[in-house]
XYZ file of C-alpha atoms in Angstrom:
326
model
C 143.460 49.597 101.029
C 143.432 53.233 102.133
C 146.727 54.191 100.338
C 145.236 52.332 96.952
C 142.130 54.667 97.464
C 144.138 57.763 98.028
C 146.322 57.133 94.752
C 142.986 56.754 92.897
C 141.789 60.234 94.133
C 145.142 61.953 94.411
C 147.962 60.525 91.908
C 150.702 62.499 93.415
C 150.099 60.589 96.696
C 152.702 58.411 97.777
C 154.888 59.507 94.836
C 157.865 57.473 94.091
C 160.580 57.721 91.554
C 159.595 56.294 88.015
C 162.012 53.748 86.533
C 163.518 54.703 83.278
C 164.051 51.259 81.862
C 161.027 49.374 80.805
C 160.652 45.603 81.487
C 162.513 43.325 79.125
C 159.231 41.507 78.212
C 155.399 41.879 78.953
C 155.904 39.073 81.229
C 157.666 41.299 83.426
C 154.753 43.572 83.986
C 154.239 44.758 87.631
C 150.386 45.293 87.514
C 148.560 46.480 90.608
C 145.203 45.104 89.766
C 143.509 46.958 92.426
C 144.708 50.396 91.204
C 143.534 49.850 87.574
C 140.215 48.592 88.817
C 138.463 51.828 87.383
C 139.774 51.154 84.111
C 138.486 47.596 84.011
C 135.089 48.506 85.648
C 134.905 51.333 82.630
C 135.066 48.742 80.073
C 132.645 46.122 81.744
C 130.241 49.147 82.192
C 129.894 49.155 78.237
C 127.792 45.986 78.557
C 125.082 48.111 80.406
C 123.936 49.373 76.806
C 121.688 46.191 76.678
C 119.794 47.553 79.676
C 119.617 51.065 78.811
C 118.783 50.970 75.359
C 119.625 53.574 72.573
C 118.147 56.953 71.303
C 119.287 59.358 68.606
C 120.220 61.926 71.271
C 122.414 59.578 73.143
C 124.423 58.610 70.259
C 124.720 62.220 68.923
C 125.933 63.276 72.506
C 128.551 60.535 72.519
C 130.021 61.492 69.207
C 130.029 65.149 70.236
C 131.722 64.487 73.554
C 134.215 62.143 71.647
C 135.159 64.852 69.420
C 135.391 67.642 71.590
C 137.717 65.574 74.070
C 139.661 64.147 71.186
C 140.433 67.603 70.096
C 141.598 68.652 73.730
C 143.871 65.625 73.837
C 145.436 66.038 70.296
C 145.620 69.747 70.397
C 146.481 70.743 74.058
C 147.641 67.483 75.781
C 149.961 66.664 72.579
C 150.734 69.701 70.368
C 150.626 72.324 73.209
C 151.699 70.679 76.454
C 153.993 67.941 74.770
C 155.602 70.124 72.080
C 154.788 73.634 72.668
C 153.720 74.221 68.849
C 151.597 77.132 69.690
C 150.704 79.519 72.253
C 147.555 80.521 74.193
C 146.324 82.328 77.122
C 146.158 80.818 80.522
C 142.282 80.752 80.581
C 142.064 78.729 77.349
C 144.904 76.587 78.542
C 142.938 75.565 81.516
C 139.615 75.025 79.883
C 140.984 72.673 77.263
C 143.208 70.720 79.734
C 140.329 70.429 81.766
C 138.194 68.835 79.107
C 141.319 66.650 78.132
C 141.282 65.358 81.740
C 137.826 64.555 81.448
C 138.902 61.964 78.784
C 140.086 59.514 81.658
C 143.779 59.398 80.111
C 145.161 60.600 83.368
C 146.350 64.215 84.070
C 147.791 66.606 81.534
C 151.088 66.635 82.980
C 151.507 62.936 83.354
C 150.343 62.740 79.645
C 152.660 65.177 78.249
C 155.614 63.940 80.362
C 155.290 60.289 79.158
C 154.756 61.426 75.580
C 157.962 63.590 75.775
C 159.830 60.681 77.075
C 158.675 58.552 74.139
C 160.032 61.079 71.804
C 163.430 60.885 73.329
C 163.579 57.221 73.451
C 161.128 56.011 70.877
C 160.884 52.273 70.311
C 163.820 51.628 72.684
C 164.123 50.106 76.067
C 163.553 53.324 77.706
C 160.357 54.110 75.629
C 157.303 54.030 78.079
C 155.238 52.217 75.114
C 157.879 50.788 72.933
C 156.602 49.005 69.940
C 159.475 46.452 70.292
C 157.598 44.635 73.170
C 154.612 43.889 70.814
C 151.179 45.230 70.078
C 149.408 44.796 73.260
C 152.135 46.399 75.538
C 152.438 49.310 73.436
C 148.658 49.510 73.285
C 147.701 49.090 77.128
C 150.317 47.083 78.734
C 152.514 50.184 79.384
C 150.285 52.122 81.464
C 148.954 49.266 83.334
C 152.567 48.819 84.410
C 153.157 50.377 87.950
C 156.479 51.849 87.111
C 154.789 54.100 84.643
C 152.136 55.425 87.059
C 154.178 58.012 88.492
C 154.485 61.301 86.593
C 157.986 62.193 85.292
C 158.340 65.652 86.790
C 161.690 66.296 85.665
C 160.590 66.247 81.993
C 157.764 68.814 82.429
C 159.426 71.286 84.748
C 158.172 74.128 82.398
C 154.597 73.360 83.234
C 154.987 72.897 87.097
C 154.729 76.736 87.483
C 150.941 76.550 87.048
C 149.247 75.287 90.087
C 145.888 74.764 88.125
C 147.723 72.208 85.900
C 149.108 70.489 89.004
C 145.735 70.246 90.378
C 144.207 68.839 87.450
C 146.938 66.241 87.128
C 146.625 65.273 90.859
C 142.916 64.904 90.731
C 142.188 63.601 87.546
C 139.996 60.659 88.505
C 137.676 62.904 90.586
C 137.495 65.120 87.611
C 136.191 62.085 85.480
C 133.824 61.037 88.214
C 132.341 64.636 88.380
C 132.009 64.542 84.710
C 130.142 61.148 84.629
C 127.798 62.593 87.458
C 127.161 65.667 85.431
C 126.130 63.731 82.356
C 123.849 61.439 84.446
C 122.230 64.498 85.932
C 121.702 65.980 82.480
C 120.015 62.853 81.200
C 117.746 62.771 84.160
C 116.762 66.411 83.427
C 116.306 65.875 79.678
C 113.982 62.813 80.541
C 111.739 65.329 82.391
C 112.180 68.606 80.484
C 112.428 66.965 76.978
C 110.922 63.533 76.726
C 110.839 63.711 73.027
C 114.489 62.943 73.245
C 113.818 59.714 74.513
C 116.965 59.519 76.802
C 117.518 59.200 80.502
C 120.348 59.556 83.098
C 121.415 55.982 82.825
C 121.216 55.836 78.912
C 123.193 59.154 78.497
C 125.827 57.848 81.208
C 126.494 54.638 79.125
C 126.386 56.195 75.657
C 127.639 59.563 76.543
C 130.365 58.993 78.964
C 131.198 55.412 79.275
C 131.236 54.364 75.655
C 132.348 57.416 74.340
C 135.305 57.347 76.743
C 136.378 53.897 75.919
C 136.394 54.639 72.241
C 138.371 57.845 72.967
C 140.980 56.087 75.008
C 141.579 53.168 72.563
C 141.659 55.608 69.487
C 144.371 57.544 71.220
C 146.269 54.376 72.233
C 146.191 53.335 68.529
C 148.689 55.927 67.792
C 151.143 54.144 70.242
C 150.386 50.702 68.782
C 148.907 50.608 65.243
C 150.870 53.743 64.166
C 154.101 51.907 64.828
C 153.008 48.881 62.801
C 150.691 49.704 59.852
C 150.893 52.474 57.472
C 153.415 54.193 55.084
C 156.941 55.820 55.966
C 157.259 58.694 53.895
C 160.530 59.545 56.061
C 163.015 57.196 57.073
C 163.185 57.698 60.916
C 165.025 55.643 63.611
C 161.829 54.395 64.920
C 158.775 52.385 63.526
C 156.330 55.325 63.266
C 153.822 54.987 60.426
C 151.489 57.386 58.506
C 147.848 55.890 58.884
C 144.808 57.522 57.232
C 142.286 55.804 58.934
C 143.912 56.539 62.386
C 144.258 60.319 61.151
C 140.443 60.319 60.704
C 139.500 58.892 64.159
C 142.071 60.999 66.065
C 141.513 64.200 64.232
C 144.818 64.114 62.492
C 147.292 62.196 64.889
C 147.598 59.435 62.289
C 150.269 61.238 60.316
C 152.646 59.700 62.730
C 155.704 59.190 60.639
C 155.489 62.871 59.835
C 155.234 63.883 63.474
C 158.047 61.744 64.373
C 160.372 63.167 61.571
C 159.627 66.494 62.449
C 157.551 66.994 65.834
C 157.789 70.786 66.226
C 155.130 71.941 63.842
C 151.610 72.484 64.806
C 150.445 70.765 61.682
C 151.009 66.935 61.301
C 149.381 66.428 58.109
C 152.220 68.005 55.846
C 150.067 68.130 52.736
C 146.595 69.383 51.910
C 145.286 65.890 51.256
C 146.671 64.506 54.599
C 143.542 65.391 56.660
C 144.270 67.171 59.950
C 141.210 68.317 61.566
C 142.982 69.303 64.793
C 145.287 71.785 62.821
C 142.197 73.315 61.033
C 140.407 73.891 64.222
C 143.370 75.368 65.736
C 143.571 77.605 62.601
C 140.130 78.906 63.117
C 141.066 79.616 66.804
C 144.039 81.655 65.863
C 141.773 83.747 63.761
C 139.626 84.384 66.748
C 142.571 85.255 68.794
C 142.420 82.287 71.173
C 145.640 80.852 70.247
C 148.672 82.301 68.184
C 152.033 81.394 67.152
C 151.210 78.228 65.312
C 154.609 76.912 64.295
C 154.849 75.945 60.539
C 156.501 73.167 58.773
C 160.089 74.100 57.603
C 160.968 74.161 53.890
C 163.532 71.449 54.530
C 161.042 68.947 55.563
C 159.170 69.402 52.265
C 162.353 69.276 50.535
C 163.032 65.876 52.094
C 159.864 64.577 51.314
C 160.136 65.517 47.589
C 163.453 64.114 47.571
C 162.354 60.900 48.746
C 159.158 60.785 46.469
C 161.513 61.567 43.451
C 163.709 58.630 44.360
C 160.530 56.085 44.269
C 162.676 53.352 42.785
C 165.247 53.321 45.573
C 164.367 50.993 48.507
C 163.521 52.663 51.430
C 165.981 51.004 53.761
C 168.766 52.838 51.838
C 167.642 56.331 53.031
C 169.268 57.924 56.177
C 167.650 60.794 58.126
C 170.538 62.988 57.430
C 169.761 62.828 53.621
C 166.888 64.734 54.188
C 168.110 67.477 56.491
């Protein structure tokens, strides 16, 4: 029991080598139910909404906290830590990785390492959340699997020089718990200072943290699952990645997943003006402010590839090969 509790508080405690080959089927999952108890409790706590009620302020706070954390995940966990598509200062790096850690999606280094591994072995048996194992495994089964609990340190050696990132990665759960406590405290203070908001500690905790976090987690996980099942394929990649407009809206631009898997080196994932990519727009604004810089563009060869495929609309997509678009 002490070891389980210690791994909750410090995810690097009792560190063991992560397996590289995933289970042959979801039936082979090695789930340690006690370790994932916080994840289960978080979902069950959503039912508390029937006791705490609802207010306009609580719902607005829920949406705002969802959006700022989604941006931290998509811009900094994904496009910055995982793919290095732009540069920033150490202070900005810490602030937004801290906000991303508040999302209860484990630590920034664990997140980036598994995502890099996903790109190396997309939709193969070594992919941590391969879509070949079915929707539920690629959505939630993979991170419930004990063999994916440990950070793949060898994949993120470039970030291990930052002790603050290691600290956030090790103590991601305490960061989440402190965040929840702070939101509860804010709700209690608002109940006294601004009673016209009609909120309270329990209500703001449920709406502003619990429901917001559950929605955020599953929106992010939909890129692993739904974005490999539903949508269009503008590029003929070796994996099953898809472009999905709806997912791009709820994830601030991550839904252009087929674009991203064809060329992951650009800051922008919506390759065209009509492919809404809110994360890129916000990063562009931050670049004007000097907070980030070196945003990597989309190479001309990528646009040429897409144009060639569009101009050959009557040819079956299966006949295209990736090298044809190079």
